[in-house]
Amino acid sequence: GDFAGSYHTAVSATSNEIKVSPLQGSRQMSSNQKGQPTFGFTVNWSFSDSTTAFVGQCFVDHRGKETLETTWLLREEVPSHKDTWKATRVGTSIFT
């Protein structure tokens, strides 16, 4: 169930040039073999001082089309503890 690869995002909150970033993850090996596993992976952004953790599930429709539905938390570096309130963002992404 473990996997590694790279992630190339199309969006960023920084003005830095977007670069391909490494990811590592794990997929739950389902005992019922229905083929719709849960998973999680992290991306260590190569172009900013932040990391994102994604968790979600892979759904397969009746035609065999796979869709990854995720929720993510992005944590960026902030200069001090008093700024921690604005350091984490949450969102969703769907990958087809």
PDB file of C-alpha atoms in Angstrom:
ATOM      1  CA  GLY A   1       0.000   0.000   0.000  1.00  0.00           C
ATOM      2  CA  ASP A   2       2.871   2.522   0.206  1.00  0.00           C
ATOM      3  CA  PHE A   3       3.604   4.771  -2.746  1.00  0.00           C
ATOM      4  CA  ALA A   4       5.788   7.721  -3.704  1.00  0.00           C
ATOM      5  CA  GLY A   5       5.872  10.086  -6.632  1.00  0.00           C
ATOM      6  CA  SER A   6       5.698  13.714  -7.590  1.00  0.00           C
ATOM      7  CA  TYR A   7       2.961  16.338  -7.601  1.00  0.00           C
ATOM      8  CA  HIS A   8       2.743  19.226 -10.033  1.00  0.00           C
ATOM      9  CA  THR A   9       0.161  21.743  -8.864  1.00  0.00           C
ATOM     10  CA  ALA A  10      -1.437  24.362 -11.062  1.00  0.00           C
ATOM     11  CA  VAL A  11      -2.174  26.780  -8.199  1.00  0.00           C
ATOM     12  CA  SER A  12      -0.178  28.484  -5.478  1.00  0.00           C
ATOM     13  CA  ALA A  13      -0.570  31.262  -2.934  1.00  0.00           C
ATOM     14  CA  THR A  14       3.067  32.284  -3.387  1.00  0.00           C
ATOM     15  CA  SER A  15       4.636  34.324  -6.144  1.00  0.00           C
ATOM     16  CA  ASN A  16       7.473  31.765  -6.390  1.00  0.00           C
ATOM     17  CA  GLU A  17       7.798  29.700  -9.553  1.00  0.00           C
ATOM     18  CA  ILE A  18       5.770  26.485  -9.188  1.00  0.00           C
ATOM     19  CA  LYS A  19       7.974  23.368  -9.194  1.00  0.00           C
ATOM     20  CA  VAL A  20       7.234  19.665  -9.157  1.00  0.00           C
ATOM     21  CA  SER A  21       7.215  18.494  -5.525  1.00  0.00           C
ATOM     22  CA  PRO A  22       7.754  15.073  -3.897  1.00  0.00           C
ATOM     23  CA  LEU A  23       4.876  13.117  -2.394  1.00  0.00           C
ATOM     24  CA  GLN A  24       4.670  10.020  -0.210  1.00  0.00           C
ATOM     25  CA  GLY A  25       1.603   8.093   0.786  1.00  0.00           C
ATOM     26  CA  SER A  26      -0.152   4.951   1.819  1.00  0.00           C
ATOM     27  CA  ARG A  27      -3.258   3.173   0.563  1.00  0.00           C
ATOM     28  CA  GLN A  28      -5.464   1.070   2.817  1.00  0.00           C
ATOM     29  CA  MET A  29      -5.474  -2.492   1.589  1.00  0.00           C
ATOM     30  CA  SER A  30      -9.173  -3.359   1.755  1.00  0.00           C
ATOM     31  CA  SER A  31     -10.087  -6.820   3.002  1.00  0.00           C
ATOM     32  CA  ASN A  32     -13.380  -6.813   1.075  1.00  0.00           C
ATOM     33  CA  GLN A  33     -11.700  -6.287  -2.352  1.00  0.00           C
ATOM     34  CA  LYS A  34     -14.334  -3.765  -3.521  1.00  0.00           C
ATOM     35  CA  GLY A  35     -11.604  -1.627  -5.079  1.00  0.00           C
ATOM     36  CA  GLN A  36     -12.536   1.676  -3.433  1.00  0.00           C
ATOM     37  CA  PRO A  37      -9.685   2.112  -0.943  1.00  0.00           C
ATOM     38  CA  THR A  38      -8.930   4.963   1.425  1.00  0.00           C
ATOM     39  CA  PHE A  39      -5.544   6.637   1.248  1.00  0.00           C
ATOM     40  CA  GLY A  40      -3.400   9.476   2.508  1.00  0.00           C
ATOM     41  CA  PHE A  41      -0.377  11.282   1.143  1.00  0.00           C
ATOM     42  CA  THR A  42       1.764  14.290   1.936  1.00  0.00           C
ATOM     43  CA  VAL A  43       3.378  16.779  -0.419  1.00  0.00           C
ATOM     44  CA  ASN A  44       6.486  18.675   0.658  1.00  0.00           C
ATOM     45  CA  TRP A  45       6.300  21.722  -1.598  1.00  0.00           C
ATOM     46  CA  SER A  46       9.648  22.388  -3.318  1.00  0.00           C
ATOM     47  CA  PHE A  47       8.880  26.061  -3.958  1.00  0.00           C
ATOM     48  CA  SER A  48       7.445  27.210  -0.614  1.00  0.00           C
ATOM     49  CA  ASP A  49       7.818  26.661   3.121  1.00  0.00           C
ATOM     50  CA  SER A  50       4.723  24.498   3.424  1.00  0.00           C
ATOM     51  CA  THR A  51       3.469  20.915   3.499  1.00  0.00           C
ATOM     52  CA  THR A  52       0.070  19.516   2.576  1.00  0.00           C
ATOM     53  CA  ALA A  53      -1.542  16.323   3.861  1.00  0.00           C
ATOM     54  CA  PHE A  54      -4.304  14.793   1.723  1.00  0.00           C
ATOM     55  CA  VAL A  55      -6.705  12.039   2.869  1.00  0.00           C
ATOM     56  CA  GLY A  56      -9.491  10.522   0.861  1.00  0.00           C
ATOM     57  CA  GLN A  57     -10.980   7.628  -0.995  1.00  0.00           C
ATOM     58  CA  CYS A  58     -10.825   6.262  -4.529  1.00  0.00           C
ATOM     59  CA  PHE A  59     -14.257   5.624  -6.036  1.00  0.00           C
ATOM     60  CA  VAL A  60     -14.760   3.499  -9.144  1.00  0.00           C
ATOM     61  CA  ASP A  61     -17.987   3.910 -11.104  1.00  0.00           C
ATOM     62  CA  HIS A  62     -19.802   1.190 -13.054  1.00  0.00           C
ATOM     63  CA  ARG A  63     -17.730   2.012 -16.174  1.00  0.00           C
ATOM     64  CA  GLY A  64     -14.424   1.653 -14.314  1.00  0.00           C
ATOM     65  CA  LYS A  65     -13.684   5.406 -14.102  1.00  0.00           C
ATOM     66  CA  GLU A  66     -11.616   6.240 -11.008  1.00  0.00           C
ATOM     67  CA  THR A  67     -12.144   9.414  -8.990  1.00  0.00           C
ATOM     68  CA  LEU A  68     -10.020  10.400  -5.990  1.00  0.00           C
ATOM     69  CA  GLU A  69     -11.955  12.555  -3.534  1.00  0.00           C
ATOM     70  CA  THR A  70      -9.741  14.246  -0.933  1.00  0.00           C
ATOM     71  CA  THR A  71      -9.718  16.644   1.971  1.00  0.00           C
ATOM     72  CA  TRP A  72      -6.442  18.460   2.606  1.00  0.00           C
ATOM     73  CA  LEU A  73      -4.661  20.512   5.247  1.00  0.00           C
ATOM     74  CA  LEU A  74      -1.897  22.871   4.148  1.00  0.00           C
ATOM     75  CA  ARG A  75       0.467  24.151   6.834  1.00  0.00           C
ATOM     76  CA  GLU A  76       2.776  27.013   5.976  1.00  0.00           C
ATOM     77  CA  GLU A  77       5.670  28.331   8.004  1.00  0.00           C
ATOM     78  CA  VAL A  78       4.924  31.488   9.996  1.00  0.00           C
ATOM     79  CA  PRO A  79       7.428  33.758  11.776  1.00  0.00           C
ATOM     80  CA  SER A  80       6.103  33.240  15.315  1.00  0.00           C
ATOM     81  CA  HIS A  81       3.653  31.359  17.513  1.00  0.00           C
ATOM     82  CA  LYS A  82       1.304  34.361  17.554  1.00  0.00           C
ATOM     83  CA  ASP A  83       0.777  33.876  13.787  1.00  0.00           C
ATOM     84  CA  THR A  84      -0.147  30.177  14.046  1.00  0.00           C
ATOM     85  CA  TRP A  85      -3.863  31.026  13.688  1.00  0.00           C
ATOM     86  CA  LYS A  86      -3.325  31.796   9.993  1.00  0.00           C
ATOM     87  CA  ALA A  87      -0.841  29.029   9.198  1.00  0.00           C
ATOM     88  CA  THR A  88      -3.241  26.191   8.315  1.00  0.00           C
ATOM     89  CA  ARG A  89      -5.692  26.044   5.424  1.00  0.00           C
ATOM     90  CA  VAL A  90      -8.255  23.323   4.717  1.00  0.00           C
ATOM     91  CA  GLY A  91      -9.904  22.381   1.451  1.00  0.00           C
ATOM     92  CA  THR A  92     -11.046  19.612  -0.854  1.00  0.00           C
ATOM     93  CA  SER A  93      -9.757  18.351  -4.181  1.00  0.00           C
ATOM     94  CA  ILE A  94     -11.204  15.835  -6.625  1.00  0.00           C
ATOM     95  CA  PHE A  95      -8.833  14.081  -9.010  1.00  0.00           C
ATOM     96  CA  THR A  96     -10.044  12.277 -12.122  1.00  0.00           C
TER      97      THR A  96
END
